[in-house]
Structures are given as structure tokens and as C-alpha cells.
Amino acid sequence: MTLFFSELIRRRGWDLGAAFAAGRAPEGVSIESLLNECTIGLSAFDRERLLRVCTTMLQHPSHEESDVLGELGRVSFAVELAFQSPRSTLLHKAILPRNIYFDASVLLPALVEGHPFTQIYRSAIKRLKAASSAAAIPLKLKICTVYLNEIISHRRNAVAYSDELGDDFLAVARADALYHGVPNVNVFVGSYANWVENNTQVSFGEFLSRFAPYTTELQLRQWLKAQGFEIVDSFKGAKYAAYYSHLETAYANSLARGKGPILIEHDAIQLSILDAEVQKGEKALFVTADRQLQFALSGGRFDLVGETMISHVGLVQFIELVLGGMADGFGLTELLWSPRISDRSQAVRSYFTSRGLEQYDDGLTMAMPAIIEQYADAAAAELARRGADLETDDPKRRAEAFRTLGALERNYLSGMHDAVAKLRQDTAPKAPKR
């Protein structure tokens, strides 16, 4: 296991350094193949149990584990960057940019209370403002109006999801967040589930009224201004058509996965505005968590604008490296160590393991991989048979899918209860014979 953790840290450092230098968000951590490489002498049974333990640690670390993972992430990234990627636009040309643009993928987690990234994003912005103030360089945080439309649409989808589920919404929101991870679900839904988990139970409507008190773009615009953001009226700049054409081609195989014409138009408008600033010699950055967009702009004739783009992870890494002062916590751990689940069977298995750990201690759950395997495989097969899509953005279909998972989960927990009772009976000390 020493070799496994050493290789895990080294490879994650390479991932973080390479992604930072390229201005892209790193992929999730993949540990299954690495674990198989480093534990050749173990049985498949033991490797499977270790995989569950390590995956659970990365998905749901304790406070102690989170602190250690955060520090290891910092060290591995810093070492990798120092040796492999010492040069970047961010470090040399725009250490203290004057304009920072945010898209909806970064802005939403920064604003909605309860999201794992909220505090770390706010801390990053605060550190940048302090550094700019100390250097007497004005810093403007900008948002194009096209992204206000996306935020309001995102909120409406969350409300529709809540309406579809009614009284079951909180339970399903928690299940959705546990299955996918809070950062991978609708921001309002995931933030709500996480906030209730760590605070007090409130209705979804009460949560939105308190932390997202806007239902129109005009209300959102006014609210964002009060938070210190400057709203930029969107327009189709001189390079808009070129960017739209380029993105349309780049996304040709991705349209079915949600990158439709409207979203392409939004990105093309933002990029054309950014292009105009770059041509004027302005120091500007565009922060986005959109991997598709980052890959689309890498290389080729749009390199100059591509170099001004930075991922949400890269922004935090940069501030930590150059300015320091970023606090440890679950948000930093999630940013640096988010695990990648490769297929539905594995995702269901991980979900059932987490549910089991909520009910029983680690030892009991890890001692019963057969039960988890049996129900997880059956559940994955049943979800596939019913066509239940746990990934869909459609509120009605997603609600139906998680209702199906909930019924399968109840069967699993019932079977787990019976198995635990039997295990405890079999392992209980026997009364001495007289």
C-alpha cells in the first residue's frame, strides 16, 4: 500500500500540474488500475475491498483525511509545477489581472450557500482582491449577461425537480448528491442537500428564498451587483462568428450531451468580448469549469484567447501557489481529489457502500462485499431494464430514476440488516458449557 499511495500522489501531481499549465480542469482521480498495479500479490477479493475503502475515502473523507489530502494535493501540485510546468501565461503575463470573467459553471457554486466550493471560491476571490488592492491595481469581477440566463434556467430546473418529487424531494436530493457527488448535480439541489445535512432542515423554497432570492434575470443582475460583481451587457463582437463556427465544429459530437446552439452562442459571445479585451492589451482572465470549452480553445488560431482561460481548480491552485492563505477543508479536497467513477455498476456499488457505511461501522460493511455485490449488480441491471436515467437533466425523468433507485435501495438495506444480524450472531461469544 505504501507504493500505491506514493504513486497516487505522484500521478495526481502530474495531472494537476499538466492541467494547470494547459488552463484546463483536471480529470477526476482514477485509482482502480493503479491499485491493481500496486497490489498484484493480493487476491481479487482483497483488492475489491481496498478499492471500496479508497474510493469512499476520496468521496467522503473525514475531517482528518480531508486535511491530509488537501496538504498532499498542494505538495504534489507545487512539486510538479516547479519541475515540469514552470511557465504559464498566468504566472508571467497576468499575475494580477484587471478583469476576471466568470461563467455560470464557476459563478453558481461561488454564490449558492452549502456548495462544497462556496467557501474556497470566496476565499480565492478575497485573496485576489487583497493582492490587487495592495498593488494599487483595480480588479473587476465581471459576468456577461448571457450567463444570467443560464443561472435562472438552472434554478427553474431545480424547482421543477422539487415540484415533481413533492415531499420526497429532500430524501431524493440527498440520494442524488450522494450518488453523483454534490459538485456533479444541479447546484441548487446539491447545495440544498449539503446545507441541510450540516445545518437544520428547511424546505427547498425556504432555502432558495434565503440564499438565491431571484427568479428573473433582472432580479439576479441586481443581486449580483450587490455582491460586488460588474454585469457586462453581452454583444456579438467582431470575432463572434468565427468563435461560433469553431465551437459548433468542436461540439459536433457533443450536441446530444447538452451543448446545444444556445449554450454555444453564449460561449461565443463571451469569447468574442474576451478577444476584444486581449487585442486592446487588457489583462483579463476567464474562469470556467467547462472542460469542453477549454479543450475546444486549446491549440490552433485561438491560442491567444485560450491562454487567458483558467479552470476553477487552476485559479485556486494559482492563488495558493502565489499568494498562499487558502484554508484546508472539504472543498479543497474535492477540487484536488475528486474520484472518477467509470460505469454505472461501479457507481451503484459505491453508492450502496456509502449507504451501508451510514448504517453500520466500516468493519461490518467491508466484511460483506458479497451482499453489496449482489444488490449493486441487481440494482444496476434493474435500472438498465427500466431505462432509468440517473444522469438526465429532465426533472421528470430524473425524479422517476431516483424513485426506482430508492426502491432498490430499500431492498438492499433490508438484506444488509438481515446479513448484519446473522454476522453478529455468528461472531457473538458463545456461553460456556456447564
Short mmCIF file of C-alpha atoms in Angstrom, two decimals:
data_model
loop_
_atom_site.label_atom_id
_atom_site.label_comp_id
_atom_site.label_asym_id
_atom_site.label_seq_id
_atom_site.Cartn_x
_atom_site.Cartn_y
_atom_site.Cartn_z
CA MET A 1 0.00 0.00 0.00
CA THR A 2 2.98 2.34 0.51
CA LEU A 3 3.75 2.03 -3.21
CA PHE A 4 0.09 2.69 -4.06
CA PHE A 5 -0.09 5.95 -2.11
CA SER A 6 3.31 7.11 -3.37
CA GLU A 7 2.25 6.54 -6.97
CA LEU A 8 -1.17 8.09 -6.35
CA ILE A 9 0.43 11.32 -5.07
CA ARG A 10 2.98 11.41 -7.90
CA ARG A 11 0.42 10.82 -10.64
CA ARG A 12 -2.08 13.29 -9.17
CA GLY A 13 0.67 15.88 -9.02
CA TRP A 14 1.34 15.30 -12.71
CA ASP A 15 -2.40 15.60 -13.50
CA LEU A 16 -2.75 18.83 -11.53
CA GLY A 17 0.42 20.39 -12.95
CA ALA A 18 -0.36 19.44 -16.54
CA ALA A 19 -3.97 20.64 -16.31
CA PHE A 20 -2.85 23.94 -14.75
CA ALA A 21 -0.26 24.57 -17.46
CA ALA A 22 -2.88 23.82 -20.14
CA GLY A 23 -5.50 26.04 -18.49
CA ARG A 24 -7.89 23.13 -18.08
CA ALA A 25 -9.61 21.44 -15.18
CA PRO A 26 -8.01 18.11 -14.20
CA GLU A 27 -9.87 14.88 -14.72
CA GLY A 28 -11.18 13.01 -11.69
CA VAL A 29 -8.83 10.69 -9.84
CA SER A 30 -8.81 7.14 -11.25
CA ILE A 31 -7.49 4.62 -8.75
CA GLU A 32 -8.71 1.20 -9.89
CA SER A 33 -5.94 0.49 -12.42
CA LEU A 34 -3.28 1.94 -10.10
CA LEU A 35 -4.49 -0.21 -7.22
CA ASN A 36 -4.32 -3.31 -9.41
CA GLU A 37 -0.76 -2.42 -10.44
CA CYS A 38 0.43 -1.93 -6.86
CA THR A 39 -1.33 -4.87 -5.19
CA ILE A 40 -0.53 -7.75 -7.54
CA GLY A 41 0.08 -10.12 -4.63
CA LEU A 42 -3.40 -9.59 -3.16
CA SER A 43 -6.43 -11.64 -4.02
CA ALA A 44 -9.17 -10.10 -6.17
CA PHE A 45 -11.41 -10.20 -3.08
CA ASP A 46 -8.97 -8.09 -1.04
CA ARG A 47 -8.29 -5.69 -3.92
CA GLU A 48 -12.02 -5.11 -4.28
CA ARG A 49 -12.34 -4.26 -0.60
CA LEU A 50 -9.35 -1.90 -0.78
CA LEU A 51 -10.84 -0.21 -3.84
CA ARG A 52 -14.05 0.48 -1.92
CA VAL A 53 -12.18 1.82 1.10
CA CYS A 54 -10.01 4.16 -1.02
CA THR A 55 -12.92 5.34 -3.17
CA THR A 56 -15.02 6.06 -0.08
CA MET A 57 -12.10 7.95 1.48
CA LEU A 58 -11.85 10.20 -1.58
CA GLN A 59 -15.60 10.66 -1.94
CA HIS A 60 -16.45 11.18 1.73
CA PRO A 61 -13.27 11.90 3.71
CA SER A 62 -13.33 12.51 7.44
CA HIS A 63 -12.04 15.86 8.72
CA GLU A 64 -8.63 14.31 9.41
CA GLU A 65 -8.45 12.64 6.00
CA SER A 66 -9.57 15.86 4.30
CA ASP A 67 -6.76 17.86 5.92
CA VAL A 68 -4.15 15.28 4.90
CA LEU A 69 -5.46 15.01 1.33
CA GLY A 70 -5.54 18.80 0.97
CA GLU A 71 -1.92 19.11 2.06
CA LEU A 72 -0.82 16.22 -0.20
CA GLY A 73 -2.62 17.84 -3.12
CA ARG A 74 -0.83 21.13 -2.51
CA VAL A 75 2.58 19.49 -2.27
CA SER A 76 2.17 17.23 -5.30
CA PHE A 77 0.93 20.11 -7.46
CA ALA A 78 3.68 22.51 -6.37
CA VAL A 79 6.45 19.99 -6.97
CA GLU A 80 5.10 19.00 -10.37
CA LEU A 81 4.63 22.61 -11.47
CA ALA A 82 8.13 23.56 -10.33
CA PHE A 83 9.79 20.76 -12.30
CA GLN A 84 7.53 20.27 -15.30
CA SER A 85 5.43 23.40 -15.92
CA PRO A 86 7.32 26.45 -14.64
CA ARG A 87 5.98 28.74 -17.36
CA SER A 88 2.40 29.81 -17.95
CA THR A 89 0.51 32.85 -19.09
CA LEU A 90 -0.98 33.21 -15.65
CA LEU A 91 2.33 33.31 -13.83
CA HIS A 92 4.10 35.63 -16.27
CA LYS A 93 1.58 37.83 -18.05
CA ALA A 94 -1.39 38.21 -15.78
CA ILE A 95 -0.41 37.58 -12.19
CA LEU A 96 -2.70 40.41 -11.17
CA PRO A 97 -5.37 40.71 -13.88
CA ARG A 98 -7.61 43.76 -14.06
CA ASN A 99 -10.70 41.92 -15.28
CA ILE A 100 -11.82 38.44 -14.29
CA TYR A 101 -14.80 36.97 -16.12
CA PHE A 102 -16.76 34.08 -14.66
CA ASP A 103 -19.15 31.75 -16.42
CA ALA A 104 -22.14 30.08 -14.80
CA SER A 105 -20.24 26.85 -14.05
CA VAL A 106 -17.98 28.72 -11.59
CA LEU A 107 -20.27 31.53 -10.54
CA LEU A 108 -23.08 29.32 -9.26
CA PRO A 109 -21.01 27.27 -6.78
CA ALA A 110 -19.39 30.52 -5.59
CA LEU A 111 -22.76 32.06 -4.78
CA VAL A 112 -25.06 29.30 -3.53
CA GLU A 113 -24.55 28.59 0.16
CA GLY A 114 -23.99 24.95 1.04
CA HIS A 115 -21.97 24.02 -2.03
CA PRO A 116 -18.58 22.43 -1.16
CA PHE A 117 -16.78 25.02 -3.31
CA THR A 118 -18.52 28.14 -1.97
CA GLN A 119 -16.07 28.99 0.79
CA ILE A 120 -12.94 28.15 -1.18
CA TYR A 121 -14.09 30.26 -4.17
CA ARG A 122 -14.96 33.16 -1.90
CA SER A 123 -11.60 32.85 -0.18
CA ALA A 124 -9.85 32.84 -3.58
CA ILE A 125 -11.66 35.99 -4.72
CA LYS A 126 -10.94 37.70 -1.39
CA ARG A 127 -7.22 36.88 -1.69
CA LEU A 128 -7.12 38.27 -5.24
CA LYS A 129 -8.86 41.48 -4.20
CA ALA A 130 -6.45 41.96 -1.31
CA ALA A 131 -3.42 41.43 -3.56
CA SER A 132 -4.77 43.83 -6.20
CA SER A 133 -5.51 46.46 -3.57
CA ALA A 134 -2.02 46.15 -2.11
CA ALA A 135 -0.54 46.60 -5.59
CA ALA A 136 -2.88 49.54 -6.35
CA ILE A 137 -4.29 47.62 -9.34
CA PRO A 138 -8.06 47.87 -9.79
CA LEU A 139 -9.73 44.45 -10.06
CA LYS A 140 -13.15 43.99 -11.61
CA LEU A 141 -15.16 40.78 -11.32
CA LYS A 142 -17.28 40.56 -14.46
CA ILE A 143 -20.22 38.47 -15.63
CA CYS A 144 -21.71 38.55 -19.12
CA THR A 145 -25.49 38.72 -19.19
CA VAL A 146 -25.68 35.52 -21.26
CA TYR A 147 -24.73 33.57 -18.14
CA LEU A 148 -27.55 35.15 -16.13
CA ASN A 149 -29.90 33.31 -18.45
CA GLU A 150 -28.15 30.01 -17.66
CA ILE A 151 -28.35 30.60 -13.90
CA ILE A 152 -32.08 31.34 -13.99
CA SER A 153 -32.65 28.28 -16.19
CA HIS A 154 -30.64 26.17 -13.74
CA ARG A 155 -32.77 27.44 -10.85
CA ARG A 156 -36.01 26.71 -12.72
CA ASN A 157 -34.87 23.13 -13.39
CA ALA A 158 -34.21 22.69 -9.66
CA VAL A 159 -37.66 23.99 -8.76
CA ALA A 160 -39.27 21.70 -11.37
CA TYR A 161 -37.34 18.74 -9.90
CA SER A 162 -38.58 19.67 -6.42
CA ASP A 163 -42.18 20.05 -7.63
CA GLU A 164 -42.01 16.66 -9.33
CA LEU A 165 -40.94 14.92 -6.11
CA GLY A 166 -43.03 16.84 -3.59
CA ASP A 167 -42.50 15.62 -0.03
CA ASP A 168 -39.85 13.16 -1.24
CA PHE A 169 -37.57 15.90 -2.55
CA LEU A 170 -35.18 16.19 0.39
CA ALA A 171 -34.60 12.43 0.54
CA VAL A 172 -34.05 12.23 -3.22
CA ALA A 173 -31.84 15.34 -3.24
CA ARG A 174 -29.62 13.68 -0.64
CA ALA A 175 -29.54 10.44 -2.66
CA ASP A 176 -28.74 12.37 -5.86
CA ALA A 177 -25.91 14.24 -4.13
CA LEU A 178 -24.52 11.04 -2.61
CA TYR A 179 -24.72 9.10 -5.88
CA HIS A 180 -23.12 11.74 -8.11
CA GLY A 181 -21.26 13.89 -5.59
CA VAL A 182 -22.54 17.36 -4.70
CA PRO A 183 -20.40 19.16 -7.34
CA ASN A 184 -21.87 16.97 -10.11
CA VAL A 185 -25.58 17.69 -9.64
CA ASN A 186 -27.75 20.78 -10.15
CA VAL A 187 -26.03 23.39 -7.96
CA PHE A 188 -29.21 24.42 -6.16
CA VAL A 189 -30.18 20.81 -5.47
CA GLY A 190 -26.74 19.70 -4.31
CA SER A 191 -26.20 22.80 -2.19
CA TYR A 192 -29.58 22.33 -0.54
CA ALA A 193 -28.90 18.69 0.30
CA ASN A 194 -25.46 19.54 1.69
CA TRP A 195 -26.68 22.57 3.64
CA VAL A 196 -29.50 20.65 5.32
CA GLU A 197 -27.08 17.84 6.15
CA ASN A 198 -24.86 20.27 8.06
CA ASN A 199 -27.43 22.68 9.46
CA THR A 200 -31.17 22.45 10.08
CA GLN A 201 -33.97 21.05 7.94
CA VAL A 202 -35.82 23.65 5.89
CA SER A 203 -37.97 23.38 2.80
CA PHE A 204 -36.39 23.89 -0.60
CA GLY A 205 -38.47 27.03 -1.07
CA GLU A 206 -37.16 28.47 2.19
CA PHE A 207 -33.61 27.62 1.16
CA LEU A 208 -33.98 29.41 -2.18
CA SER A 209 -35.62 32.45 -0.57
CA ARG A 210 -32.68 32.76 1.78
CA PHE A 211 -29.72 32.00 -0.48
CA ALA A 212 -30.98 32.52 -4.05
CA PRO A 213 -33.66 35.24 -3.79
CA TYR A 214 -34.14 35.85 -7.51
CA THR A 215 -36.43 34.40 -10.16
CA THR A 216 -35.73 36.70 -13.12
CA GLU A 217 -32.59 37.91 -14.84
CA LEU A 218 -33.29 41.48 -13.71
CA GLN A 219 -33.51 40.40 -10.06
CA LEU A 220 -30.34 38.32 -10.46
CA ARG A 221 -28.50 41.24 -12.04
CA GLN A 222 -29.36 43.49 -9.08
CA TRP A 223 -28.43 40.78 -6.58
CA LEU A 224 -25.06 40.13 -8.23
CA LYS A 225 -24.22 43.84 -8.25
CA ALA A 226 -24.86 43.88 -4.50
CA GLN A 227 -22.34 41.02 -4.20
CA GLY A 228 -19.64 43.12 -5.88
CA PHE A 229 -19.86 41.85 -9.48
CA GLU A 230 -19.99 44.01 -12.59
CA ILE A 231 -22.55 42.91 -15.17
CA VAL A 232 -21.39 43.24 -18.79
CA ASP A 233 -24.12 43.61 -21.39
CA SER A 234 -23.46 40.92 -23.93
CA PHE A 235 -22.90 41.73 -27.60
CA LYS A 236 -21.65 39.83 -30.60
CA GLY A 237 -18.16 41.21 -31.08
CA ALA A 238 -16.13 41.26 -34.26
CA LYS A 239 -14.89 37.69 -33.77
CA TYR A 240 -18.27 36.25 -32.70
CA ALA A 241 -18.99 34.44 -35.98
CA ALA A 242 -15.50 32.89 -36.03
CA TYR A 243 -15.83 31.63 -32.47
CA TYR A 244 -19.34 30.30 -33.04
CA SER A 245 -18.25 28.39 -36.13
CA HIS A 246 -15.22 26.97 -34.32
CA LEU A 247 -17.24 25.86 -31.27
CA GLU A 248 -20.02 24.41 -33.41
CA THR A 249 -17.46 22.21 -35.15
CA ALA A 250 -15.72 21.28 -31.88
CA TYR A 251 -19.01 20.33 -30.24
CA ALA A 252 -20.39 18.45 -33.27
CA ASN A 253 -20.22 15.16 -31.41
CA SER A 254 -21.40 16.65 -28.12
CA LEU A 255 -24.72 18.28 -29.00
CA ALA A 256 -26.68 15.33 -27.66
CA ARG A 257 -24.99 15.77 -24.29
CA GLY A 258 -26.41 19.21 -23.65
CA LYS A 259 -24.11 21.63 -25.50
CA GLY A 260 -26.81 22.98 -27.77
CA PRO A 261 -26.91 26.06 -30.02
CA ILE A 262 -27.94 28.46 -27.23
CA LEU A 263 -25.02 27.48 -25.00
CA ILE A 264 -22.63 27.64 -27.95
CA GLU A 265 -23.91 31.14 -28.67
CA HIS A 266 -23.32 32.17 -25.04
CA ASP A 267 -19.73 30.92 -25.10
CA ALA A 268 -19.03 32.53 -28.48
CA ILE A 269 -20.27 35.88 -27.20
CA GLN A 270 -18.09 35.64 -24.08
CA LEU A 271 -15.03 34.66 -26.10
CA SER A 272 -15.54 37.48 -28.62
CA ILE A 273 -15.72 40.00 -25.74
CA LEU A 274 -12.59 38.49 -24.19
CA ASP A 275 -10.86 38.60 -27.56
CA ALA A 276 -11.58 42.33 -27.87
CA GLU A 277 -10.01 42.95 -24.45
CA VAL A 278 -6.92 40.93 -25.31
CA GLN A 279 -6.47 42.87 -28.56
CA LYS A 280 -6.53 46.11 -26.56
CA GLY A 281 -3.81 44.78 -24.26
CA GLU A 282 -6.07 44.40 -21.23
CA LYS A 283 -5.04 41.87 -18.60
CA ALA A 284 -8.08 39.63 -18.38
CA LEU A 285 -8.89 36.11 -17.29
CA PHE A 286 -11.88 33.92 -17.98
CA VAL A 287 -12.58 31.34 -15.26
CA THR A 288 -14.61 28.30 -16.29
CA ALA A 289 -15.14 24.72 -15.14
CA ASP A 290 -16.34 23.73 -18.63
CA ARG A 291 -13.88 21.11 -19.90
CA GLN A 292 -15.47 21.01 -23.35
CA LEU A 293 -14.88 24.72 -23.82
CA GLN A 294 -11.33 24.52 -22.53
CA PHE A 295 -10.45 21.69 -24.93
CA ALA A 296 -12.14 23.47 -27.83
CA LEU A 297 -9.88 26.52 -27.40
CA SER A 298 -6.62 24.64 -26.88
CA GLY A 299 -4.22 25.00 -29.79
CA GLY A 300 -4.90 26.50 -33.18
CA ARG A 301 -5.73 30.06 -34.18
CA PHE A 302 -7.44 30.98 -30.93
CA ASP A 303 -4.43 30.30 -28.73
CA LEU A 304 -4.13 33.91 -27.57
CA VAL A 305 -7.60 33.89 -26.01
CA GLY A 306 -7.22 30.27 -24.93
CA GLU A 307 -4.23 31.28 -22.83
CA THR A 308 -6.38 33.72 -20.85
CA MET A 309 -8.71 30.91 -19.79
CA ILE A 310 -8.18 29.18 -16.48
CA SER A 311 -10.13 26.42 -14.78
CA HIS A 312 -11.77 26.79 -11.37
CA VAL A 313 -9.17 24.38 -9.99
CA GLY A 314 -6.35 26.31 -11.65
CA LEU A 315 -7.50 29.60 -10.12
CA VAL A 316 -7.41 28.14 -6.62
CA GLN A 317 -4.06 26.44 -7.29
CA PHE A 318 -2.58 29.66 -8.63
CA ILE A 319 -3.70 31.73 -5.62
CA GLU A 320 -2.41 29.11 -3.21
CA LEU A 321 0.94 28.94 -5.02
CA VAL A 322 1.50 32.69 -5.50
CA LEU A 323 -0.44 34.29 -2.63
CA GLY A 324 -0.99 31.48 -0.12
CA GLY A 325 -3.58 31.64 2.63
CA MET A 326 -6.14 29.17 1.26
CA ALA A 327 -7.75 27.26 4.10
CA ASP A 328 -7.95 23.46 4.21
CA GLY A 329 -11.35 21.85 4.10
CA PHE A 330 -13.64 19.52 2.18
CA GLY A 331 -13.89 22.00 -0.71
CA LEU A 332 -10.15 21.91 -1.39
CA THR A 333 -10.11 18.12 -1.07
CA GLU A 334 -13.00 17.80 -3.52
CA LEU A 335 -11.26 20.10 -6.01
CA LEU A 336 -7.95 18.24 -5.93
CA TRP A 337 -9.00 14.63 -5.32
CA SER A 338 -12.46 14.12 -6.80
CA PRO A 339 -12.61 10.44 -7.81
CA ARG A 340 -13.81 9.28 -11.22
CA ILE A 341 -16.47 6.55 -11.37
CA SER A 342 -16.12 4.66 -14.62
CA ASP A 343 -19.51 2.98 -15.11
CA ARG A 344 -22.99 2.62 -13.65
CA SER A 345 -22.34 -0.69 -11.88
CA GLN A 346 -19.37 0.83 -10.09
CA ALA A 347 -21.36 3.98 -9.27
CA VAL A 348 -24.23 1.96 -7.81
CA ARG A 349 -21.75 -0.20 -5.87
CA SER A 350 -20.09 2.91 -4.43
CA TYR A 351 -23.49 4.39 -3.58
CA PHE A 352 -24.64 1.23 -1.77
CA THR A 353 -21.33 1.05 0.09
CA SER A 354 -21.80 4.64 1.30
CA ARG A 355 -25.36 3.88 2.35
CA GLY A 356 -24.13 0.84 4.22
CA LEU A 357 -21.48 2.91 5.99
CA GLU A 358 -24.19 5.32 7.13
CA GLN A 359 -25.99 2.45 8.81
CA TYR A 360 -23.15 0.29 10.12
CA ASP A 361 -19.49 0.66 11.04
CA ASP A 362 -16.70 0.25 8.48
CA GLY A 363 -15.71 -3.21 9.68
CA LEU A 364 -19.15 -4.73 9.28
CA THR A 365 -19.75 -3.20 5.86
CA MET A 366 -16.34 -4.08 4.45
CA ALA A 367 -16.73 -7.62 5.76
CA MET A 368 -19.72 -8.20 3.49
CA PRO A 369 -18.71 -7.48 -0.10
CA ALA A 370 -20.88 -10.37 -1.28
CA ILE A 371 -24.05 -8.61 -0.09
CA ILE A 372 -23.00 -5.33 -1.71
CA GLU A 373 -22.08 -7.08 -4.96
CA GLN A 374 -25.33 -9.00 -5.07
CA TYR A 375 -27.59 -5.99 -4.61
CA ALA A 376 -25.47 -3.50 -6.54
CA ASP A 377 -25.28 -5.69 -9.64
CA ALA A 378 -29.00 -6.48 -9.43
CA ALA A 379 -29.83 -2.80 -8.97
CA ALA A 380 -27.69 -1.72 -11.93
CA ALA A 381 -29.36 -4.36 -14.11
CA GLU A 382 -32.84 -3.30 -12.98
CA LEU A 383 -32.11 0.37 -13.62
CA ALA A 384 -30.94 -0.52 -17.12
CA ARG A 385 -34.02 -2.74 -17.73
CA ARG A 386 -36.37 0.09 -16.78
CA GLY A 387 -34.44 2.67 -18.77
CA ALA A 388 -33.94 4.73 -15.61
CA ASP A 389 -31.57 7.58 -16.41
CA LEU A 390 -29.88 8.92 -13.27
CA GLU A 391 -27.86 11.37 -15.40
CA THR A 392 -30.66 13.12 -17.28
CA ASP A 393 -31.29 16.83 -16.82
CA ASP A 394 -35.02 16.37 -17.39
CA PRO A 395 -36.67 16.85 -13.94
CA LYS A 396 -39.46 14.30 -14.50
CA ARG A 397 -37.22 11.50 -15.80
CA ARG A 398 -34.58 12.15 -13.13
CA ALA A 399 -37.24 12.00 -10.39
CA GLU A 400 -38.52 8.68 -11.77
CA ALA A 401 -35.00 7.27 -11.94
CA PHE A 402 -34.19 8.14 -8.33
CA ARG A 403 -37.54 6.78 -7.14
CA THR A 404 -36.53 3.50 -8.78
CA LEU A 405 -33.11 3.62 -7.10
CA GLY A 406 -34.82 4.35 -3.76
CA ALA A 407 -36.96 1.21 -4.02
CA LEU A 408 -33.90 -0.89 -4.88
CA GLU A 409 -32.00 0.70 -2.01
CA ARG A 410 -34.71 -0.30 0.48
CA ASN A 411 -34.35 -3.92 -0.62
CA TYR A 412 -30.58 -3.62 -0.22
CA LEU A 413 -30.78 -2.15 3.29
CA SER A 414 -33.25 -4.84 4.32
CA GLY A 415 -30.87 -7.53 3.05
CA MET A 416 -27.95 -5.78 4.74
CA HIS A 417 -29.87 -5.67 8.03
CA ASP A 418 -30.52 -9.41 7.90
CA ALA A 419 -26.90 -10.16 6.98
CA VAL A 420 -25.54 -7.98 9.79
CA ALA A 421 -27.83 -9.64 12.30
CA LYS A 422 -26.60 -13.06 11.18
CA LEU A 423 -22.96 -11.97 11.23
CA ARG A 424 -23.30 -10.62 14.75
CA GLN A 425 -24.99 -13.81 15.86
CA ASP A 426 -22.27 -15.97 14.30
CA THR A 427 -19.45 -13.92 15.85
CA ALA A 428 -21.00 -13.40 19.30
CA PRO A 429 -19.09 -15.06 22.16
CA LYS A 430 -20.59 -18.43 23.00
CA ALA A 431 -21.77 -19.03 26.54
CA PRO A 432 -19.53 -21.57 28.29
CA LYS A 433 -20.99 -25.04 28.59
CA ARG A 434 -21.80 -26.25 32.05
#
